PDB file of C-alpha atoms in Angstrom:
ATOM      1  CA  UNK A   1       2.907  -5.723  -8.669  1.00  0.00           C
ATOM      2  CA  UNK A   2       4.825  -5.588  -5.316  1.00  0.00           C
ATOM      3  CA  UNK A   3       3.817  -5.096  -1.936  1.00  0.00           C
ATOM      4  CA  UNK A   4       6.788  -4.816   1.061  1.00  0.00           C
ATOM      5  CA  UNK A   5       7.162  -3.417   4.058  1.00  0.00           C
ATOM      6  CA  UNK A   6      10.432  -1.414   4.346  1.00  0.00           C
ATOM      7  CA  UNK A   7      11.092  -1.102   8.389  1.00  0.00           C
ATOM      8  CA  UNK A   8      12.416   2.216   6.937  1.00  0.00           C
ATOM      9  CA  UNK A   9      14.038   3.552   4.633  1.00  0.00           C
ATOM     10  CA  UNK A  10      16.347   6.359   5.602  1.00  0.00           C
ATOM     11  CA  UNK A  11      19.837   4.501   6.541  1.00  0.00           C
ATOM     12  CA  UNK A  12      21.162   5.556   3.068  1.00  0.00           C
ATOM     13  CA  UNK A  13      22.408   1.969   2.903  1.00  0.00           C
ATOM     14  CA  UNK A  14      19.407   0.127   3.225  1.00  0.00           C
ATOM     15  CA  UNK A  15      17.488   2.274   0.767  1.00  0.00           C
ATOM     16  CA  UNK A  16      19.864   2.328  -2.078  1.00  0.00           C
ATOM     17  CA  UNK A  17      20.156  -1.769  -1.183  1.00  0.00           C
ATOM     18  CA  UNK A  18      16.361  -2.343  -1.082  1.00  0.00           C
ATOM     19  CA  UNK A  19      16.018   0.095  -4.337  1.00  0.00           C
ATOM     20  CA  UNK A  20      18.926  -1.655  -6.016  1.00  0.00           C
ATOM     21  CA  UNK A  21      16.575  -5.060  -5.437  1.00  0.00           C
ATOM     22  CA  UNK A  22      13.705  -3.756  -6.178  1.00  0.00           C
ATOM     23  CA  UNK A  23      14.905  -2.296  -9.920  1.00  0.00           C
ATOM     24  CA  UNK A  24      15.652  -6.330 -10.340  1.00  0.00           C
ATOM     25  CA  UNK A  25      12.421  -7.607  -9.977  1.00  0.00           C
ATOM     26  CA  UNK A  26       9.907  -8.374 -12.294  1.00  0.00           C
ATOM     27  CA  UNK A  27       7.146  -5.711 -10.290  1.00  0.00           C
ATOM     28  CA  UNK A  28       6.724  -3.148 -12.568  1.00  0.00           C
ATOM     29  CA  UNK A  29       4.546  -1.297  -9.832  1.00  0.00           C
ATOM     30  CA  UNK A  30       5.959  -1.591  -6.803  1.00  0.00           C
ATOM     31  CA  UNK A  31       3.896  -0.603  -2.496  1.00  0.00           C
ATOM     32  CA  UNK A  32       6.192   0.518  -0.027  1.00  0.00           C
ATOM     33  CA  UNK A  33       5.035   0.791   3.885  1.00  0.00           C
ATOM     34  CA  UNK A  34       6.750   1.620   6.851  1.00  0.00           C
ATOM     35  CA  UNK A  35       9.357   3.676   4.442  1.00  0.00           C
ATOM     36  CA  UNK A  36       9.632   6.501   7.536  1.00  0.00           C
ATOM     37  CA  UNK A  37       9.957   9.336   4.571  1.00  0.00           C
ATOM     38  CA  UNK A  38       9.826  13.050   5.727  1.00  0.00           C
ATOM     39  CA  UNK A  39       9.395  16.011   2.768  1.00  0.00           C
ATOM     40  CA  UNK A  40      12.640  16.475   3.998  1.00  0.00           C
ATOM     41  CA  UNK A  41      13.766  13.203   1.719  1.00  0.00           C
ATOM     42  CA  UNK A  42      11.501  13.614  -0.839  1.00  0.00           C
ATOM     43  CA  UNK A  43      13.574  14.994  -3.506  1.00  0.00           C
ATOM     44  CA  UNK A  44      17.015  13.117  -3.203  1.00  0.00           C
ATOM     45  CA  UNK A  45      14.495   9.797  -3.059  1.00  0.00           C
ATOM     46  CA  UNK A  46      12.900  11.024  -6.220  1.00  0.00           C
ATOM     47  CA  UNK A  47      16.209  11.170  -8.140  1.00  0.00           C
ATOM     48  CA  UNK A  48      17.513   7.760  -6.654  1.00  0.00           C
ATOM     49  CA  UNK A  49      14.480   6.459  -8.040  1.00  0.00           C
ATOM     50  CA  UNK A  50      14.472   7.614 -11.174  1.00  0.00           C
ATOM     51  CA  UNK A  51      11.405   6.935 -11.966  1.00  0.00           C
ATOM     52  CA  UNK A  52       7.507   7.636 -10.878  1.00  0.00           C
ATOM     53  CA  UNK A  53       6.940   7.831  -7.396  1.00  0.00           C
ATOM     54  CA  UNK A  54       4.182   9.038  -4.965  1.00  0.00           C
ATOM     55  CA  UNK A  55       4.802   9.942  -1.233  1.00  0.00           C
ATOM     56  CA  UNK A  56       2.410   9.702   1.990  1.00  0.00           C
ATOM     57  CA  UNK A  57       4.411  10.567   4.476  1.00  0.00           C
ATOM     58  CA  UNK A  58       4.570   9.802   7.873  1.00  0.00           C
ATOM     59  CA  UNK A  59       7.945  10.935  10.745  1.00  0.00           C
ATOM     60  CA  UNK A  60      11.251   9.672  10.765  1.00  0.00           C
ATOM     61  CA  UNK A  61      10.464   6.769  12.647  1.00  0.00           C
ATOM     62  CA  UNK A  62       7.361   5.112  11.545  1.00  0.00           C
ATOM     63  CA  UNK A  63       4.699   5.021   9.354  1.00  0.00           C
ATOM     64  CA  UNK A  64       5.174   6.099   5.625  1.00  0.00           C
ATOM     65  CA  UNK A  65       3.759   4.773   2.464  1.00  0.00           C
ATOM     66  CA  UNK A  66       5.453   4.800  -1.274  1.00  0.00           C
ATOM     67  CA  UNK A  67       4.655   3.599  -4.307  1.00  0.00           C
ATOM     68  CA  UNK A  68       6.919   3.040  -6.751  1.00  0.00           C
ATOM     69  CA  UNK A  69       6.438   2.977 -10.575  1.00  0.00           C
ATOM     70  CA  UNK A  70       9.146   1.549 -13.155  1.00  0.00           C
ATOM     71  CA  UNK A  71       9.860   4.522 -16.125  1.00  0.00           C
ATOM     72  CA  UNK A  72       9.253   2.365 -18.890  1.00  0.00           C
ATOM     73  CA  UNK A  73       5.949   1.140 -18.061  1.00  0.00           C
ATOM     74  CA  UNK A  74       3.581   2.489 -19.577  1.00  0.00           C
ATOM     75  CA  UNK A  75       1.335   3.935 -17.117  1.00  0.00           C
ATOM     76  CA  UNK A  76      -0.630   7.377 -16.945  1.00  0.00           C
ATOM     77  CA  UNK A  77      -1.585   9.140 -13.747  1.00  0.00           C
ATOM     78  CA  UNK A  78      -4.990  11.283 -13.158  1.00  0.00           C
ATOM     79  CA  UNK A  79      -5.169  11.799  -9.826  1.00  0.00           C
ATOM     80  CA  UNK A  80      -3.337  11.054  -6.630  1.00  0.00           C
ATOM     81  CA  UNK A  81      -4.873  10.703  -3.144  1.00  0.00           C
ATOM     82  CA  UNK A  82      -2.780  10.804  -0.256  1.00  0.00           C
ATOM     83  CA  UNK A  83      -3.368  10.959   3.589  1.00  0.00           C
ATOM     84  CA  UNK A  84      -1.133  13.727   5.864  1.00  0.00           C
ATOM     85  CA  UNK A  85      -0.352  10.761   8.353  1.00  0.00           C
ATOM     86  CA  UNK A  86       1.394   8.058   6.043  1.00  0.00           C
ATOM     87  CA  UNK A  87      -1.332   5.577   5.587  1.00  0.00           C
ATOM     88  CA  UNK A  88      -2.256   5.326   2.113  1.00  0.00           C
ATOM     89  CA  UNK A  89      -1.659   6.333  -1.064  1.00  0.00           C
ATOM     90  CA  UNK A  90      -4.596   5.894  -4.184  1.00  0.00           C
ATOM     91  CA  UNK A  91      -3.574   6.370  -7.649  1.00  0.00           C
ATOM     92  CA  UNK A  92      -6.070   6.670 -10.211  1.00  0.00           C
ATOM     93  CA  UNK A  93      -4.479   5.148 -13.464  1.00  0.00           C
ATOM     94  CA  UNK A  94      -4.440   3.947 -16.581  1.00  0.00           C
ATOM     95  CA  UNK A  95      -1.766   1.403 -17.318  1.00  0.00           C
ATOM     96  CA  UNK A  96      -1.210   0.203 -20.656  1.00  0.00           C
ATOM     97  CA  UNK A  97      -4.839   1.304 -21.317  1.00  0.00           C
ATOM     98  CA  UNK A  98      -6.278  -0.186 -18.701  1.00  0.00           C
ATOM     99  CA  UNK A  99      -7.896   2.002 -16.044  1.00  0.00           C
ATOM    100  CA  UNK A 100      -6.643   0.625 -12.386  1.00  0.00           C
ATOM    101  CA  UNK A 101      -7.158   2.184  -9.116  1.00  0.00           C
ATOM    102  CA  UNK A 102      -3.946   1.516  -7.270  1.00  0.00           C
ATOM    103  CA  UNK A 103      -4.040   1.694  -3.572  1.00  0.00           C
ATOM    104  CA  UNK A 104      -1.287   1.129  -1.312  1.00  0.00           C
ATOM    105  CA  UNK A 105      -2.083   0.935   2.779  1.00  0.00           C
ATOM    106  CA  UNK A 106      -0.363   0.754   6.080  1.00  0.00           C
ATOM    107  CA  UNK A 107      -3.249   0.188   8.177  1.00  0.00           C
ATOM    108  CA  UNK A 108      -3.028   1.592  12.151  1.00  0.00           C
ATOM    109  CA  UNK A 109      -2.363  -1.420  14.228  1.00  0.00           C
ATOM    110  CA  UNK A 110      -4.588  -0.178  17.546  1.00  0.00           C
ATOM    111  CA  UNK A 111      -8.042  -1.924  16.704  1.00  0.00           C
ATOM    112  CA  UNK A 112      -9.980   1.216  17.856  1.00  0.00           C
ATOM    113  CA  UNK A 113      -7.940   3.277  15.062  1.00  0.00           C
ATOM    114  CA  UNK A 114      -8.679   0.761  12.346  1.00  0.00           C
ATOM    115  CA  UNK A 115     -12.291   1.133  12.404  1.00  0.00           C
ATOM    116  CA  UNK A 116     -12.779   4.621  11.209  1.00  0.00           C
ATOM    117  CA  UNK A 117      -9.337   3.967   8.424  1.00  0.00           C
ATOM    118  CA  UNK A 118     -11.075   1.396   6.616  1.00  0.00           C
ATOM    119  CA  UNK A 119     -14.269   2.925   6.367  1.00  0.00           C
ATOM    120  CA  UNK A 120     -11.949   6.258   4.388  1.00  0.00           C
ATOM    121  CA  UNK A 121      -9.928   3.845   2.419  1.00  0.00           C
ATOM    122  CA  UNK A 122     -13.509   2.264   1.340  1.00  0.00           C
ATOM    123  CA  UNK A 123     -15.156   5.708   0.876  1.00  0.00           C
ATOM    124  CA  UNK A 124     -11.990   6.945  -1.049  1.00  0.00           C
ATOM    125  CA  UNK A 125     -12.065   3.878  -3.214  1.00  0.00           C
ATOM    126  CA  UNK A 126     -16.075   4.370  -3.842  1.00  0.00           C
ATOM    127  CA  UNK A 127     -14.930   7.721  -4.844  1.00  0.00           C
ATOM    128  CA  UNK A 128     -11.943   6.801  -7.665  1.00  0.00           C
ATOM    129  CA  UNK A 129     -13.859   4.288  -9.122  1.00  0.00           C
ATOM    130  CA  UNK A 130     -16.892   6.540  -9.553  1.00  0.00           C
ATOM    131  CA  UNK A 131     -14.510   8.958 -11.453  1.00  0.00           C
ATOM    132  CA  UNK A 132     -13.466   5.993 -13.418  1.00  0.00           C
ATOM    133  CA  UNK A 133     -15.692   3.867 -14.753  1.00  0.00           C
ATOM    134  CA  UNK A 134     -14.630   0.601 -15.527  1.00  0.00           C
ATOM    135  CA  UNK A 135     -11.530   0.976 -13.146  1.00  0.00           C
ATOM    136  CA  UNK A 136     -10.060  -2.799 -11.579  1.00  0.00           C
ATOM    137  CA  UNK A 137      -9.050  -1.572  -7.658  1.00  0.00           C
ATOM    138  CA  UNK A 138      -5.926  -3.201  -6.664  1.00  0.00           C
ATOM    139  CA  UNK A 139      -4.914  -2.558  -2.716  1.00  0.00           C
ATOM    140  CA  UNK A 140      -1.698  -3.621  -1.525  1.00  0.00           C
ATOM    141  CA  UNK A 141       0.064  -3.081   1.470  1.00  0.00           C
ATOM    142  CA  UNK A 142      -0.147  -4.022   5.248  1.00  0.00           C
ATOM    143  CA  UNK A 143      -3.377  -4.419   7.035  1.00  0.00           C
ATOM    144  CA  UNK A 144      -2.333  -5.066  10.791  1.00  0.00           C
ATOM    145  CA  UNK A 145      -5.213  -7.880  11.174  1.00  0.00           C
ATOM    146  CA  UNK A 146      -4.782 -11.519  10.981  1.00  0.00           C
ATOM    147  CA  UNK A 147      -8.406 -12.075   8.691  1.00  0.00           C
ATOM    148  CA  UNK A 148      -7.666 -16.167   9.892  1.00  0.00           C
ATOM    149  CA  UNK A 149      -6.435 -18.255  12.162  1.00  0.00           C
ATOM    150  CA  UNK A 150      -4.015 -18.872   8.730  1.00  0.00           C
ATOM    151  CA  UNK A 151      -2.962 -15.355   8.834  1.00  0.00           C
ATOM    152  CA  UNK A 152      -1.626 -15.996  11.945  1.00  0.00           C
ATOM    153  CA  UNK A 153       2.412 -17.171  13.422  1.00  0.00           C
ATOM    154  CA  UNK A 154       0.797 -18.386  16.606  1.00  0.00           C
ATOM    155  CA  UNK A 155      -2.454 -20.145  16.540  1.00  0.00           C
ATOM    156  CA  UNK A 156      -3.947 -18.362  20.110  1.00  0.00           C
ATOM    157  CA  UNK A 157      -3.845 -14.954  18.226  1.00  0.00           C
ATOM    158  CA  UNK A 158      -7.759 -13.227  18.945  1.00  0.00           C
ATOM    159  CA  UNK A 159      -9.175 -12.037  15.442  1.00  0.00           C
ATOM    160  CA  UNK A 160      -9.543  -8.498  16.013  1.00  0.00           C
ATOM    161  CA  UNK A 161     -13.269  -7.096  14.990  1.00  0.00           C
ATOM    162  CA  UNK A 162     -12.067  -5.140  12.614  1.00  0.00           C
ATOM    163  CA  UNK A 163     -11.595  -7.731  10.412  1.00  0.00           C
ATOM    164  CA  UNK A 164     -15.475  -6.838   9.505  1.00  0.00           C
ATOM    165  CA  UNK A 165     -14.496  -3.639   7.922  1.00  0.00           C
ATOM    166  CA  UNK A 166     -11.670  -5.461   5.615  1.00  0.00           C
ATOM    167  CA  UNK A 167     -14.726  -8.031   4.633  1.00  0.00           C
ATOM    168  CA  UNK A 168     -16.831  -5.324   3.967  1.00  0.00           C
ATOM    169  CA  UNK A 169     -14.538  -3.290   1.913  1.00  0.00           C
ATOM    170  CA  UNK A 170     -13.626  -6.549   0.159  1.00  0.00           C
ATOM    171  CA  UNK A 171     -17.333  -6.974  -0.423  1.00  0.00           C
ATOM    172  CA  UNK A 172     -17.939  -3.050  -1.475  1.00  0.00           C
ATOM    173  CA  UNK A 173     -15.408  -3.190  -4.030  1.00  0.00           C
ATOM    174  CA  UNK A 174     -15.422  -6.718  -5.458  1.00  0.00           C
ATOM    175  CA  UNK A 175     -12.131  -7.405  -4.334  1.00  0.00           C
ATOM    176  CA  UNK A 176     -10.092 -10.779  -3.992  1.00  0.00           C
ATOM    177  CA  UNK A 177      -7.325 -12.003  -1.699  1.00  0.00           C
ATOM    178  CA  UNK A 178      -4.564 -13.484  -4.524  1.00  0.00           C
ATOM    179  CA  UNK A 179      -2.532 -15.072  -1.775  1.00  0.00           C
ATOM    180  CA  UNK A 180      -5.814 -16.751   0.355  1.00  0.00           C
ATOM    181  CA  UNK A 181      -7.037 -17.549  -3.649  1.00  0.00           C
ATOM    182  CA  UNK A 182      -3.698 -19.382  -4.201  1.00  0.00           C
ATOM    183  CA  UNK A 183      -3.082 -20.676  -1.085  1.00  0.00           C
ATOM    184  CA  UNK A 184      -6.636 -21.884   0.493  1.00  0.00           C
ATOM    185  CA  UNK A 185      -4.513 -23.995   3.684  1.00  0.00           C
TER     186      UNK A 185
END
């Protein structure tokens, strides 16, 4: 797995460069934000791709979620959830027989927004994994808190209250931070 924001992705350049990359990595499941996608680019990103991909999109200038999927793992797709304003995408799966719930995010940055988004992303997730029993949730993406002081570049950053929500859907769904797990300083 793979989680990057892409600042955009519609300078042809930059996407076929970032692409190009990405087909190099080891990620066989890959969570795009910021991608800017339209329907518009849907199809001609689709066939430079070449492989499974699901769209949230957002305008031509921010926002925009993607994830990608590598076409020779072996992965099955049941349902897709998807947002009309480019903030998440939740894939109900089962990869090499093993049922995840994949859930890419591109949280809103204004605190008042973030509130009500986390509480659908955790009501969403309640909802996929009552579908599918047994179902790991993985979420990857970009939250637009700082959960820490660690989280943060500059050390006089306010934690935003919202950072409540994240604990709570962390708590709802029994889910871990890898990189805080790793990296506990």
């Amino acid at each position: 797995l793979m989680s990057l924001n892409a600042r955009g992705l519609r300078n042809t350049f930059k996407r076929k460069s970032v692409l190009a990359w990405i087909k190099n990595q080891k990620a066989d499941i890959i969570f795009l934000q910021e991608t800017h996608s339209t329907e518009n680019c849907e199809a001609l990103w689709k066939k430079e791709w070449k492989g499974k991909i699901f769209f949230s999109h957002g305008t031509e200038f921010s926002k925009g979620v993607i994830t990608l999927i590598k076409d020779d793992l072996d992965c099955q797709v049941n349902t897709v959830e998807c947002d009309k304003d480019g903030r998440y995408v939740i894939l109900n799966t089962l990869v090499q027989e093993t049922p995840l719930i994949l859930t890419n995010i591109y949280a809103p940055d204004k605190e008042k927004d973030q509130e009500n988004f986390y509480k659908t992303v955790s009501s969403l997730l309640f909802q996929a994994s009552t579908n599918s029993e047994g179902s790991n949730v993985i979420v990857g993406g970009v939250l637009n808190i700082c959960m820490s002081q660690l989280d943060c570049d500059r050390h006089d950053v306010k934690i935003k209250k919202s950072v409540k929500f994240v604990n709570d859907m962390t708590l709802e769904h029994d889910l871990v931070d890898i990189w805080r797990l790793r990296n506990p300083n």
